Amino acid sequence: MSENIDLSELRIAVVDDHNLVLEGFRSLLTRNGLRHVELFRSAAALTDILRTRTYDIYIIDVELPDMDGFLLIDAIREAWPSARIIVSTIHDELWTVRKLVARNVDAIVYKSLDMAHVMEAIRDVSCGEHYYCDEVMAALGMMRNGIDHPSQREMDVLQAIAGGLTSKEIAQRLFISENTVESHRKSLFQKLEARNIADLVMKAVKRGYIGPI
C-alpha cells in the first residue's frame, strides 16, 4: 500500500444512483484531501461527457437504473483504455466477482465494509496496483480451488437455461448452433453434477455462478 502518496490532484468520478451514498463519498474524499471530485447520479450523466472529459479514477456501482454497470465499465474502457476503475457494490455473489475480474477492474470494495477501504483502494489504484477487499480475495480463492468451473460461453448458456430458454432460442441468442448449445449443456451437467434442469439451476445459484432466479 502507498499511504503517503499525494492524492490532492487526482480527478475522481463517482457514479451511484443513491444521493446518500454520493454524499458519503464526497465527504470521505474531501476529508482525505481529494479536491477534484465529481458526482454522477446516473450512468447516462457520465457517458454523455465520457469522450470529452477524463478522470484519474472512476468509482462506480454495478447496479444502476439506466445502464448495467458492467456495460458502463465497458464504455469507460472503450473511451479510455487505461482508465482506473474501482467498483463499490453490495453484490458479493461469486458470479459478480467473476465478471468484474474478467473485466480487470482495478479494485472491488463491498459497500457493507467501512468506507476506509475505499481510501485504501484509491491509494493502491493510483499507484497502478489492484485492491480487492478480503471478502473478494476469499471468493477468488473459491474460484481457484481446483473446481472445474464453467467457461464464459458455458456461463452464457447457463444464464439462458436459467431464464427458461430452449436450446433453439439459446442458439439464436448466442449466434451458435443447437449442437453447440447441447454440447455446452452436457458439459454444464457434468461440471455441476446435476440430475436435471432444476438441479442444475439450483446448484448454479448455490455456487454463485448466477443470481437467484
GROMACS .gro file of C-alpha atoms in nm:
model
  213
    1MET     CA    1   0.000   0.000   0.000
    2SER     CA    2   0.107   0.357  -0.061
    3GLU     CA    3  -0.034   0.561   0.225
    4ASN     CA    4   0.187   0.868   0.181
    5ILE     CA    5   0.101   0.948  -0.181
    6ASP     CA    6  -0.040   1.296  -0.250
    7LEU     CA    7  -0.397   1.245  -0.366
    8SER     CA    8  -0.498   1.610  -0.383
    9GLU     CA    9  -0.471   1.645  -0.761
   10LEU     CA   10  -0.649   1.324  -0.853
   11ARG     CA   11  -0.967   1.370  -1.055
   12ILE     CA   12  -1.234   1.134  -0.926
   13ALA     CA   13  -1.571   1.048  -1.083
   14VAL     CA   14  -1.826   0.874  -0.861
   15VAL     CA   15  -2.135   0.710  -1.013
   16ASP     CA   16  -2.420   0.595  -0.788
   17ASP     CA   17  -2.795   0.647  -0.800
   18HIS     CA   18  -2.835   0.699  -0.425
   19ASN     CA   19  -2.784   1.056  -0.303
   20LEU     CA   20  -2.681   0.949   0.046
   21VAL     CA   21  -2.412   0.723  -0.098
   22LEU     CA   22  -2.283   1.001  -0.323
   23GLU     CA   23  -2.271   1.249  -0.036
   24GLY     CA   24  -2.094   0.988   0.175
   25PHE     CA   25  -1.830   0.957  -0.095
   26ARG     CA   26  -1.799   1.334  -0.126
   27SER     CA   27  -1.749   1.370   0.249
   28LEU     CA   28  -1.496   1.085   0.265
   29LEU     CA   29  -1.291   1.201  -0.031
   30THR     CA   30  -1.278   1.570   0.052
   31ARG     CA   31  -1.199   1.489   0.415
   32ASN     CA   32  -0.898   1.296   0.288
   33GLY     CA   33  -0.768   1.582   0.076
   34LEU     CA   34  -0.916   1.499  -0.265
   35ARG     CA   35  -1.015   1.831  -0.419
   36HIS     CA   36  -1.147   1.728  -0.761
   37VAL     CA   37  -1.449   1.505  -0.703
   38GLU     CA   38  -1.744   1.494  -0.943
   39LEU     CA   39  -2.064   1.308  -0.863
   40PHE     CA   40  -2.294   1.143  -1.120
   41ARG     CA   41  -2.642   1.017  -1.030
   42SER     CA   42  -2.675   0.801  -1.341
   43ALA     CA   43  -2.463   0.617  -1.593
   44ALA     CA   44  -2.601   0.839  -1.868
   45ALA     CA   45  -2.476   1.151  -1.693
   46LEU     CA   46  -2.122   1.014  -1.714
   47THR     CA   47  -2.141   0.861  -2.062
   48ASP     CA   48  -2.270   1.192  -2.202
   49ILE     CA   49  -1.934   1.353  -2.131
   50LEU     CA   50  -1.715   1.043  -2.137
   51ARG     CA   51  -1.530   1.117  -2.460
   52THR     CA   52  -1.464   1.482  -2.380
   53ARG     CA   53  -1.367   1.457  -2.015
   54THR     CA   54  -1.146   1.207  -1.836
   55TYR     CA   55  -1.074   1.125  -1.474
   56ASP     CA   56  -0.788   0.956  -1.295
   57ILE     CA   57  -1.018   0.716  -1.113
   58TYR     CA   58  -1.380   0.611  -1.164
   59ILE     CA   59  -1.575   0.478  -0.864
   60ILE     CA   60  -1.893   0.307  -0.980
   61ASP     CA   61  -2.172   0.078  -0.866
   62VAL     CA   62  -2.272  -0.214  -1.087
   63GLU     CA   63  -2.643  -0.182  -1.014
   64LEU     CA   64  -2.763   0.134  -1.184
   65PRO     CA   65  -3.120   0.204  -1.300
   66ASP     CA   66  -3.036   0.327  -1.650
   67MET     CA   67  -2.747   0.102  -1.752
   68ASP     CA   68  -2.598  -0.228  -1.648
   69GLY     CA   69  -2.285  -0.142  -1.450
   70PHE     CA   70  -2.082  -0.395  -1.646
   71LEU     CA   71  -2.175  -0.216  -1.967
   72LEU     CA   72  -2.068   0.112  -1.807
   73ILE     CA   73  -1.730  -0.043  -1.729
   74ASP     CA   74  -1.702  -0.147  -2.093
   75ALA     CA   75  -1.797   0.204  -2.208
   76ILE     CA   76  -1.534   0.363  -1.985
   77ARG     CA   77  -1.269   0.119  -2.108
   78GLU     CA   78  -1.366   0.183  -2.469
   79ALA     CA   79  -1.331   0.559  -2.428
   80TRP     CA   80  -1.023   0.545  -2.202
   81PRO     CA   81  -0.847   0.203  -2.218
   82SER     CA   82  -0.612   0.293  -1.932
   83ALA     CA   83  -0.894   0.410  -1.703
   84ARG     CA   84  -0.862   0.301  -1.342
   85ILE     CA   85  -1.192   0.169  -1.210
   86ILE     CA   86  -1.299   0.099  -0.852
   87VAL     CA   87  -1.625  -0.091  -0.808
   88SER     CA   88  -1.822  -0.025  -0.490
   89THR     CA   89  -2.109  -0.273  -0.465
   90ILE     CA   90  -2.340  -0.460  -0.231
   91HIS     CA   91  -2.322  -0.765  -0.457
   92ASP     CA   92  -2.085  -1.028  -0.322
   93GLU     CA   93  -2.205  -1.321  -0.533
   94LEU     CA   94  -1.934  -1.528  -0.696
   95TRP     CA   95  -2.075  -1.465  -1.043
   96THR     CA   96  -2.046  -1.090  -0.986
   97VAL     CA   97  -1.684  -1.121  -0.877
   98ARG     CA   98  -1.610  -1.340  -1.180
   99LYS     CA   99  -1.749  -1.080  -1.420
  100LEU     CA  100  -1.564  -0.793  -1.252
  101VAL     CA  101  -1.232  -0.978  -1.251
  102ALA     CA  102  -1.286  -1.074  -1.617
  103ARG     CA  103  -1.311  -0.701  -1.692
  104ASN     CA  104  -0.989  -0.639  -1.498
  105VAL     CA  105  -1.134  -0.370  -1.274
  106ASP     CA  106  -0.865  -0.217  -1.055
  107ALA     CA  107  -1.044  -0.255  -0.723
  108ILE     CA  108  -1.353  -0.414  -0.570
  109VAL     CA  109  -1.489  -0.292  -0.236
  110TYR     CA  110  -1.813  -0.405  -0.076
  111LYS     CA  111  -2.047  -0.135   0.049
  112SER     CA  112  -2.102  -0.336   0.366
  113LEU     CA  113  -1.744  -0.255   0.473
  114ASP     CA  114  -1.606   0.056   0.639
  115MET     CA  115  -1.553   0.330   0.381
  116ALA     CA  116  -1.189   0.348   0.486
  117HIS     CA  117  -1.143   0.058   0.244
  118VAL     CA  118  -1.230   0.297  -0.038
  119MET     CA  119  -0.938   0.520   0.055
  120GLU     CA  120  -0.706   0.218   0.064
  121ALA     CA  121  -0.832   0.125  -0.283
  122ILE     CA  122  -0.774   0.478  -0.416
  123ARG     CA  123  -0.418   0.486  -0.282
  124ASP     CA  124  -0.331   0.148  -0.431
  125VAL     CA  125  -0.504   0.209  -0.764
  126SER     CA  126  -0.340   0.549  -0.804
  127CYS     CA  127  -0.005   0.369  -0.786
  128GLY     CA  128  -0.103   0.119  -1.054
  129GLU     CA  129  -0.186  -0.161  -0.810
  130HIS     CA  130  -0.503  -0.364  -0.761
  131TYR     CA  131  -0.709  -0.364  -0.443
  132TYR     CA  132  -0.954  -0.641  -0.360
  133CYS     CA  133  -1.110  -0.646  -0.014
  134ASP     CA  134  -1.061  -0.962   0.193
  135GLU     CA  135  -1.407  -1.091   0.108
  136VAL     CA  136  -1.331  -1.067  -0.264
  137MET     CA  137  -0.999  -1.245  -0.211
  138ALA     CA  138  -1.189  -1.527  -0.038
  139ALA     CA  139  -1.422  -1.552  -0.337
  140LEU     CA  140  -1.123  -1.563  -0.571
  141GLY     CA  141  -0.981  -1.844  -0.361
  142MET     CA  142  -1.301  -2.041  -0.417
  143MET     CA  143  -1.264  -1.985  -0.790
  144ARG     CA  144  -0.911  -2.125  -0.787
  145ASN     CA  145  -0.953  -2.424  -0.558
  146GLY     CA  146  -0.946  -2.684  -0.833
  147ILE     CA  147  -1.318  -2.691  -0.912
  148ASP     CA  148  -1.385  -2.731  -1.282
  149HIS     CA  149  -1.574  -2.406  -1.337
  150PRO     CA  150  -1.789  -2.333  -1.644
  151SER     CA  151  -1.625  -2.138  -1.924
  152GLN     CA  152  -1.756  -1.794  -2.015
  153ARG     CA  153  -1.957  -1.937  -2.306
  154GLU     CA  154  -2.097  -2.207  -2.076
  155MET     CA  155  -2.191  -1.931  -1.832
  156ASP     CA  156  -2.385  -1.761  -2.113
  157VAL     CA  157  -2.570  -2.085  -2.185
  158LEU     CA  158  -2.628  -2.144  -1.815
  159GLN     CA  159  -2.783  -1.800  -1.773
  160ALA     CA  160  -3.010  -1.864  -2.071
  161ILE     CA  161  -3.115  -2.204  -1.937
  162ALA     CA  162  -3.199  -2.045  -1.603
  163GLY     CA  163  -3.410  -1.794  -1.795
  164GLY     CA  164  -3.618  -2.077  -1.939
  165LEU     CA  165  -3.491  -2.061  -2.297
  166THR     CA  166  -3.493  -2.367  -2.520
  167SER     CA  167  -3.179  -2.486  -2.698
  168LYS     CA  168  -3.309  -2.335  -3.022
  169GLU     CA  169  -3.370  -1.998  -2.854
  170ILE     CA  170  -3.027  -2.008  -2.689
  171ALA     CA  171  -2.863  -2.085  -3.023
  172GLN     CA  172  -3.038  -1.786  -3.183
  173ARG     CA  173  -2.948  -1.554  -2.896
  174LEU     CA  174  -2.580  -1.653  -2.885
  175PHE     CA  175  -2.539  -1.700  -3.263
  176ILE     CA  176  -2.421  -2.059  -3.227
  177SER     CA  177  -2.562  -2.391  -3.349
  178GLU     CA  178  -2.806  -2.602  -3.150
  179ASN     CA  179  -2.544  -2.880  -3.145
  180THR     CA  180  -2.301  -2.639  -2.977
  181VAL     CA  181  -2.566  -2.546  -2.720
  182GLU     CA  182  -2.627  -2.913  -2.646
  183SER     CA  183  -2.253  -2.967  -2.606
  184HIS     CA  184  -2.233  -2.681  -2.355
  185ARG     CA  185  -2.544  -2.810  -2.178
  186LYS     CA  186  -2.388  -3.155  -2.141
  187SER     CA  187  -2.067  -3.004  -2.007
  188LEU     CA  188  -2.262  -2.796  -1.753
  189PHE     CA  189  -2.446  -3.103  -1.625
  190GLN     CA  190  -2.114  -3.281  -1.580
  191LYS     CA  191  -1.935  -2.991  -1.410
  192LEU     CA  192  -2.220  -2.920  -1.170
  193GLU     CA  193  -2.309  -3.289  -1.128
  194ALA     CA  194  -2.672  -3.201  -1.193
  195ARG     CA  195  -2.954  -3.451  -1.244
  196ASN     CA  196  -3.199  -3.223  -1.425
  197ILE     CA  197  -3.256  -2.859  -1.518
  198ALA     CA  198  -3.397  -2.765  -1.177
  199ASP     CA  199  -3.097  -2.924  -1.004
  200LEU     CA  200  -2.860  -2.751  -1.248
  201VAL     CA  201  -3.006  -2.409  -1.179
  202MET     CA  202  -3.018  -2.468  -0.803
  203LYS     CA  203  -2.652  -2.570  -0.791
  204ALA     CA  204  -2.552  -2.280  -1.018
  205VAL     CA  205  -2.718  -2.035  -0.778
  206LYS     CA  206  -2.566  -2.205  -0.473
  207ARG     CA  207  -2.218  -2.181  -0.624
  208GLY     CA  208  -2.274  -1.819  -0.718
  209TYR     CA  209  -2.246  -1.866  -1.095
  210ILE     CA  210  -2.583  -1.696  -1.148
  211GLY     CA  211  -2.804  -1.477  -0.935
  212PRO     CA  212  -3.118  -1.604  -0.762
  213ILE     CA  213  -3.397  -1.679  -1.005
   0.00000   0.00000   0.00000
